[in-house]
C-alpha positions as semicolon CSV with decimal commas, in nm:
position;residue;x (nm);y (nm);z (nm)
1;G;15,149;9,380;2,760
2;N;14,988;9,578;2,483
3;V;14,812;9,862;2,663
4;A;14,584;10,080;2,448
5;P;14,676;10,450;2,450
6;I;14,472;10,672;2,680
7;E;14,337;11,010;2,566
8;I;14,255;11,278;2,822
9;T;14,121;11,632;2,786
10;L;14,192;11,919;3,020
11;G;14,154;12,293;3,052
12;A;13,856;12,507;3,154
13;N;13,672;12,421;2,830
14;N;13,845;12,087;2,759
15;E;14,043;12,266;2,490
16;Y;14,364;12,066;2,541
17;T;14,418;11,700;2,451
18;R;14,694;11,468;2,576
19;R;14,762;11,116;2,451
20;I;14,938;10,874;2,689
21;F;15,122;10,564;2,567
22;M;15,255;10,294;2,804
23;S;15,501;10,023;2,719
24;P;15,689;9,770;2,937
25;L;16,055;9,842;2,990
26;A;16,249;9,542;2,863
27;G;16,543;9,416;3,064
28;A;16,450;9,596;3,384
29;K;16,676;9,491;3,674
30;G;16,532;9,366;3,998
31;A;16,206;9,195;4,081
32;R;15,987;9,494;4,019
33;E;15,825;9,545;3,681
34;A;15,890;9,876;3,505
35;A;15,720;10,068;3,225
36;V;15,781;10,379;3,016
37;L;15,512;10,647;2,982
38;Y;15,502;10,874;2,679
39;V;15,276;11,179;2,706
40;L;15,212;11,357;2,373
41;D;15,028;11,684;2,310
42;A;14,752;11,596;2,058
43;T;14,567;11,929;2,078
44;E;14,662;12,046;1,730
45;Q;14,589;11,708;1,572
46;K;14,242;11,696;1,730
47;R;14,175;12,050;1,611
48;L;14,268;11,960;1,253
49;E;14,058;11,641;1,268
50;A;13,755;11,842;1,386
51;R;13,799;12,098;1,109
52;F;13,837;11,827;0,847
53;A;13,520;11,653;0,968
54;Q;13,336;11,988;0,963
55;S;13,457;12,056;0,608
56;N;13,333;11,714;0,489
57;K;12,995;11,774;0,653
58;M;12,963;12,113;0,481
59;E;13,040;11,952;0,143
60;A;12,772;11,686;0,193
61;V;12,506;11,936;0,304
62;G;12,601;12,164;0,012
63;T;12,554;11,886;-0,243
64;L;12,210;11,805;-0,102
65;A;12,104;12,172;-0,089
66;G;12,220;12,231;-0,447
67;G;12,022;11,933;-0,582
68;I;11,701;12,052;-0,415
69;A;11,756;12,411;-0,530
70;H;11,788;12,325;-0,900
71;D;11,456;12,140;-0,907
72;F;11,292;12,430;-0,727
73;N;11,418;12,677;-0,988
74;N;11,209;12,517;-1,263
75;V;10,896;12,534;-1,046
76;L;10,961;12,897;-0,948
77;T;11,028;13,004;-1,308
78;A;10,679;12,886;-1,405
79;I;10,507;13,040;-1,098
80;I;10,675;13,380;-1,141
81;G;10,620;13,381;-1,517
82;F;10,250;13,297;-1,517
83;S;10,179;13,536;-1,229
84;E;10,332;13,812;-1,447
85;F;10,092;13,723;-1,730
86;L;9,794;13,729;-1,495
87;L;9,900;14,065;-1,350
88;Q;9,894;14,209;-1,701
89;S;9,527;14,115;-1,742
90;H;9,418;14,199;-1,384
91;K;9,468;14,568;-1,321
92;P;9,506;14,724;-0,969
93;G;9,130;14,778;-0,935
94;D;9,061;14,407;-0,991
95;P;8,994;14,205;-0,667
96;A;9,235;13,933;-0,787
97;H;9,523;14,178;-0,839
98;R;9,623;14,181;-0,472
99;D;9,623;13,801;-0,450
100;L;9,836;13,775;-0,763
101;L;10,086;14,021;-0,622
102;S;10,108;13,807;-0,307
103;I;10,171;13,494;-0,518
104;K;10,446;13,664;-0,715
105;S;10,600;13,815;-0,400
106;S;10,604;13,477;-0,222
107;A;10,757;13,308;-0,526
108;S;11,024;13,579;-0,543
109;R;11,104;13,526;-0,173
110;A;11,133;13,153;-0,238
111;A;11,366;13,229;-0,530
112;G;11,577;13,433;-0,288
113;L;11,604;13,137;-0,050
114;V;11,694;12,906;-0,339
115;S;11,962;13,155;-0,444
116;K;12,108;13,141;-0,093
117;L;12,110;12,760;-0,095
118;L;12,285;12,762;-0,433
119;A;12,537;13,013;-0,299
120;F;12,609;12,787;0,000
121;S;12,646;12,480;-0,222
122;R;12,868;12,679;-0,462
123;Q;12,642;12,602;-0,758
124;Q;12,504;12,948;-0,831
125;T;12,578;13,143;-1,146
126;L;12,851;13,401;-1,093
127;Q;12,880;13,695;-1,335
128;N;13,253;13,734;-1,280
129;E;13,428;14,061;-1,354
130;V;13,757;14,227;-1,264
131;L;13,712;14,439;-0,950
132;Q;13,903;14,669;-0,718
133;L;13,772;14,585;-0,371
134;G;13,842;14,931;-0,232
135;E;13,597;15,077;-0,485
136;V;13,341;14,804;-0,408
137;V;13,350;14,883;-0,035
138;S;13,333;15,260;-0,101
139;E;13,023;15,219;-0,320
140;I;12,825;15,036;-0,052
141;T;12,951;15,243;0,246
142;P;12,645;15,477;0,240
143;L;12,416;15,172;0,248
144;M;12,613;15,021;0,538
145;K;12,596;15,346;0,739
146;K;12,220;15,352;0,694
147;T;12,197;14,986;0,802
148;L;12,413;15,036;1,113
149;G;12,232;15,340;1,253
150;E;12,376;15,606;1,483
151;K;12,492;15,386;1,772
152;I;12,767;15,213;1,574
153;D;13,081;15,395;1,458
154;L;13,193;15,267;1,114
155;K;13,553;15,300;0,994
156;V;13,658;15,200;0,642
157;L;14,035;15,160;0,589
158;T;14,158;15,085;0,235
159;E;14,521;15,024;0,146
160;R;14,656;15,222;-0,149
161;D;14,736;15,039;-0,476
162;L;14,506;14,749;-0,392
163;W;14,541;14,451;-0,626
164;L;14,256;14,337;-0,852
165;V;14,032;14,034;-0,798
166;K;13,793;13,853;-1,034
167;T;13,451;13,768;-0,895
168;D;13,082;13,861;-0,905
169;K;13,037;14,220;-0,777
170;S;12,679;14,172;-0,659
171;Q;12,779;13,861;-0,463
172;I;13,078;14,030;-0,297
173;D;12,844;14,317;-0,202
174;R;12,623;14,049;-0,049
175;V;12,916;13,903;0,149
176;I;13,015;14,240;0,296
177;V;12,658;14,346;0,378
178;N;12,585;14,010;0,545
179;L;12,894;14,041;0,765
180;V;12,804;14,401;0,850
181;V;12,445;14,309;0,944
182;N;12,570;14,027;1,171
183;A;12,814;14,268;1,334
184;R;12,531;14,517;1,393
185;D;12,314;14,249;1,555
186;A;12,606;14,158;1,783
187;M;12,624;14,521;1,908
188;P;12,269;14,606;2,028
189;E;12,405;14,878;2,258
190;G;12,638;15,020;1,994
191;G;13,011;14,984;1,935
192;N;13,282;15,010;1,671
193;L;13,289;14,838;1,332
194;T;13,602;14,845;1,116
195;I;13,628;14,726;0,755
196;R;13,982;14,695;0,619
197;T;14,101;14,598;0,272
198;R;14,468;14,526;0,203
199;N;14,706;14,316;-0,004
200;I;14,849;13,992;0,136
201;T;15,183;13,893;-0,018
202;E;15,285;13,531;-0,061
203;R;15,548;13,571;0,210
204;E;15,294;13,711;0,457
205;C;15,051;13,434;0,365
206;Q;15,311;13,168;0,455
207;K;15,334;13,308;0,810
208;M;14,957;13,299;0,872
209;D;14,809;13,029;1,093
210;H;14,487;12,965;0,900
211;F;14,402;12,599;0,842
212;G;14,348;12,527;0,470
213;L;14,468;12,865;0,337
214;A;14,659;12,792;0,015
215;I;14,987;12,981;-0,020
216;G;14,950;13,268;-0,267
217;E;14,874;13,636;-0,316
218;Y;14,538;13,765;-0,191
219;V;14,332;14,074;-0,129
220;L;14,197;14,066;0,228
221;I;13,864;14,204;0,349
222;E;13,859;14,222;0,729
223;V;13,537;14,297;0,921
224;V;13,602;14,364;1,292
225;D;13,334;14,439;1,552
226;T;13,335;14,504;1,929
227;G;13,019;14,303;1,991
228;T;12,916;14,020;2,220
229;G;13,140;13,763;2,052
230;M;13,078;13,390;2,014
231;S;13,172;13,078;2,204
232;A;13,383;12,806;2,043
233;E;13,072;12,583;2,007
234;V;12,880;12,852;1,817
235;L;13,184;12,944;1,607
236;N;13,207;12,583;1,482
237;K;12,849;12,595;1,350
238;I;12,808;12,948;1,211
239;F;12,849;12,848;0,844
240;E;12,597;12,563;0,862
241;P;12,268;12,637;0,680
242;F;11,969;12,718;0,903
243;F;12,187;12,754;1,214
244;T;12,107;13,083;1,387
245;T;12,141;13,235;1,734
246;K;11,870;13,492;1,658
247;G;11,511;13,471;1,781
248;V;11,223;13,320;1,584
249;G;11,139;13,529;1,277
250;K;11,459;13,735;1,300
251;G;11,680;13,531;1,069
252;T;11,677;13,235;0,828
253;G;12,018;13,101;0,931
254;L;12,132;13,125;0,569
255;G;12,327;13,453;0,587
256;L;12,670;13,317;0,682
257;A;12,610;12,993;0,490
258;T;12,560;13,212;0,181
259;V;12,876;13,410;0,261
260;Y;13,075;13,086;0,296
261;G;12,952;12,952;-0,040
262;I;13,014;13,277;-0,232
263;V;13,370;13,309;-0,097
264;K;13,451;12,944;-0,173
265;Q;13,301;12,960;-0,524
266;S;13,512;13,272;-0,588
267;G;13,824;13,068;-0,507
268;G;13,871;13,243;-0,173
269;F;13,883;13,158;0,196
270;I;13,701;13,288;0,505
271;F;13,816;13,259;0,867
272;P;13,629;13,378;1,178
273;E;13,784;13,460;1,515
274;S;13,579;13,553;1,819
275;T;13,610;13,613;2,193
276;V;13,301;13,623;2,414
277;G;13,248;13,977;2,542
278;K;13,517;14,130;2,319
279;G;13,402;14,093;1,960
280;T;13,442;13,905;1,633
281;T;13,668;13,931;1,328
282;F;13,593;13,782;0,985
283;R;13,878;13,764;0,734
284;V;13,792;13,704;0,368
285;F;14,084;13,620;0,136
286;L;14,018;13,659;-0,239
287;P;14,293;13,553;-0,482
288;R;14,478;13,828;-0,671
289;Y;14,393;13,853;-1,042
290;V;14,610;13,998;-1,320
291;P;14,408;14,062;-1,642
292;D;14,570;14,065;-1,985
293;A;14,509;14,314;-2,268
294;E;14,257;14,087;-2,441
295;E;14,048;14,060;-2,126
296;E;14,050;14,438;-2,081
297;A;13,877;14,464;-2,422
298;A;13,628;14,193;-2,322
299;I;13,541;14,387;-2,003
300;Q;13,449;14,694;-2,210
301;Q;13,239;14,483;-2,449
302;K;13,055;14,326;-2,158
303;Q;12,973;14,670;-2,019
304;A;12,821;14,770;-2,353
305;R;12,608;14,452;-2,354
306;K;12,491;14,525;-2,001
307;E;12,366;14,866;-2,108
308;L;12,178;14,707;-2,398
309;R;12,016;14,452;-2,166
310;H;11,875;14,727;-1,948
311;A;11,729;14,919;-2,240
312;P;11,358;14,997;-2,179
313;D;11,243;14,851;-2,513
314;V;11,154;14,484;-2,461
315;T;10,988;14,417;-2,797
316;G;11,169;14,214;-3,058
317;S;11,152;14,016;-3,379
318;G;11,308;13,698;-3,510
319;R;11,252;13,324;-3,521
320;V;11,334;13,140;-3,197
321;L;11,352;12,768;-3,120
322;L;11,271;12,708;-2,750
323;V;11,394;12,371;-2,616
324;E;11,275;12,274;-2,264
325;D;11,151;11,945;-2,116
326;E;10,959;12,106;-1,825
327;D;10,609;12,179;-1,957
328;G;10,544;12,475;-1,724
329;V;10,872;12,651;-1,804
330;R;10,840;12,587;-2,177
331;S;10,480;12,711;-2,189
332;F;10,569;13,034;-2,006
333;A;10,884;13,101;-2,213
334;V;10,709;13,042;-2,547
335;R;10,421;13,268;-2,449
336;A;10,658;13,537;-2,317
337;L;10,857;13,552;-2,642
338;R;10,546;13,549;-2,862
339;S;10,391;13,830;-2,658
340;R;10,691;14,049;-2,747
341;G;10,684;13,989;-3,121
342;F;10,905;13,682;-3,172
343;E;10,803;13,384;-3,383
344;V;10,859;13,076;-3,166
345;L;10,904;12,706;-3,243
346;E;10,926;12,461;-2,953
347;A;11,081;12,122;-2,870
348;T;11,084;11,907;-2,555
349;N;11,443;11,776;-2,589
350;G;11,758;11,799;-2,799
351;A;11,668;11,517;-3,038
352;E;11,332;11,678;-3,118
353;A;11,508;12,014;-3,157
354;L;11,737;11,872;-3,429
355;D;11,430;11,751;-3,622
356;V;11,270;12,097;-3,594
357;I;11,593;12,265;-3,714
358;A;11,616;12,027;-4,011
359;A;11,256;12,104;-4,106
360;N;11,321;12,479;-4,088
361;E;11,658;12,493;-4,261
362;G;11,787;12,850;-4,292
363;K;11,480;13,000;-4,124
364;L;11,601;13,015;-3,763
365;D;11,770;13,306;-3,584
366;I;11,845;13,166;-3,237
367;V;11,808;12,856;-3,017
368;V;11,717;12,892;-2,648
369;S;11,771;12,562;-2,469
370;D;11,762;12,408;-2,121
371;V;12,082;12,230;-2,011
372;V;11,958;11,909;-1,844
373;M;11,714;11,714;-2,066
374;P;11,646;11,347;-2,149
375;E;11,786;11,178;-2,462
376;L;11,999;11,471;-2,584
377;D;12,086;11,747;-2,337
378;G;12,164;12,112;-2,411
379;P;12,547;12,091;-2,441
380;A;12,519;11,784;-2,668
381;L;12,262;11,971;-2,881
382;L;12,500;12,265;-2,923
383;R;12,788;12,036;-3,023
384;E;12,569;11,865;-3,285
385;L;12,448;12,201;-3,418
386;R;12,800;12,335;-3,462
387;K;12,873;12,062;-3,720
388;T;12,619;12,211;-3,960
389;H;12,536;12,557;-3,818
390;P;12,862;12,712;-3,692
391;D;12,716;13,065;-3,665
392;L;12,368;12,998;-3,522
393;K;12,304;13,199;-3,202
394;F;12,251;12,990;-2,889
395;V;12,135;13,062;-2,532
396;F;12,142;12,818;-2,239
397;M;11,888;12,860;-1,959
398;S;11,963;12,670;-1,641
399;G;11,959;12,663;-1,263
400;Y;12,313;12,524;-1,282
401;P;12,604;12,769;-1,303
402;N;12,763;12,849;-1,638
403;D;13,096;12,698;-1,525
404;A;12,930;12,360;-1,459
405;F;12,924;12,273;-1,830
406;R;13,161;12,530;-1,984
407;A;13,454;12,286;-1,954
408;G;13,293;12,057;-2,214
409;F;13,328;12,317;-2,492
410;D;13,606;12,463;-2,700
411;A;13,750;12,782;-2,547
412;Q;13,628;12,982;-2,850
413;E;13,267;12,859;-2,826
414;K;13,022;13,147;-2,788
415;Y;12,678;13,121;-2,631
416;G;12,451;13,323;-2,405
417;F;12,348;13,216;-2,057
418;L;12,025;13,289;-1,865
419;P;12,006;13,167;-1,501
420;K;11,678;13,029;-1,366
421;P;11,443;13,149;-1,234
422;F;11,397;13,436;-1,480
423;S;11,123;13,688;-1,550
424;L;10,955;13,773;-1,879
425;A;11,170;14,085;-1,922
426;E;11,494;13,897;-1,846
427;L;11,416;13,625;-2,104
428;V;11,324;13,871;-2,378
429;G;11,619;14,095;-2,291
430;K;11,867;13,807;-2,315
431;V;11,734;13,691;-2,654
432;K;11,751;14,049;-2,787
433;E;12,103;14,092;-2,649
434;E;12,232;13,775;-2,821
435;L;12,062;13,859;-3,152
436;A;12,213;14,207;-3,142
437;G;12,561;14,074;-3,058
């Protein structure tokens, strides 16, 4: 009759799967019944199913983490901002000064955790630029040597004529340093750590056995250690947030989750391989990028803006409309701008902002607006403004990444972007930068 297929696992760690099908043999001669057995190797299929399920789980956790993180950013912006104001009026000799420093420090640590959650959920703001990964690795090599100590021998091997990539330099630094720190922790008695960077051609990519790796041209960063290695069970969980094999107080469990999110948001792929007692290899594939002449000019202009943003003078002048529905954030931002010489008008949403603009026709220099607001949100406000004020300067401030709403605008649309949480100096610097540009 219809016999359900049987699945069996075998091997020292149950790493192999066989699927057995049985069916009666029709027309068998003689009195005895006969059947045919089919035994199929389902190991690869089970492996792909497990990886697919893991990928779906990571997506779901990332969406949840990102939603929590954005709400936290508004709270942290207000806490950090008002603690800065209080520190200005309570000097080091004041008994409250130490407590205020602790508040600001704790809020900054919380902002760091939120940043890691956003990185994992691929919803952080990336300041993308064209990079040569060999130069990136060379720049942070002194820091890595200091981090590793004397017991670990570090080798950095960079292929000549390395292709360019386009991503956030600070975040790629973070990826490499995180992988190096994990390698160090896996070699408590010392060992060898090798970092390689090289080009991966499309032909070579086709031959690689990495599940999910899209065929294309990449620049590869390979981090290889001779540490304790990881079991298959641990390897399947290393990118999950808050999973850690370290002792209490020695790690948040967000390091590799952050690495995973940054690589994915950069359009890349990351694959770990590990053998217990022999070591671990992480391979990060970042897609090759070929800039055009117009982008080369934009890179130079961005560098000039960056220098302006870091100028020591944080005073300014001009008339600013601040649009924000969160009372704490709006109060801090308005006070911050006024304290540095700006004249500030305020609105709680886009609809109210349009009324304020109409009442102050021709007497406004720049609009600084939140993205997510009731009634009329930030992007809708900008689209409405462009009908009557095509040249008015505009800055978005948001915990969401720039790319999350960029698609809704014309390619030529120009606006500034300030990620939350931000400090007093960052807010004033961004407004000055946009007014100057």
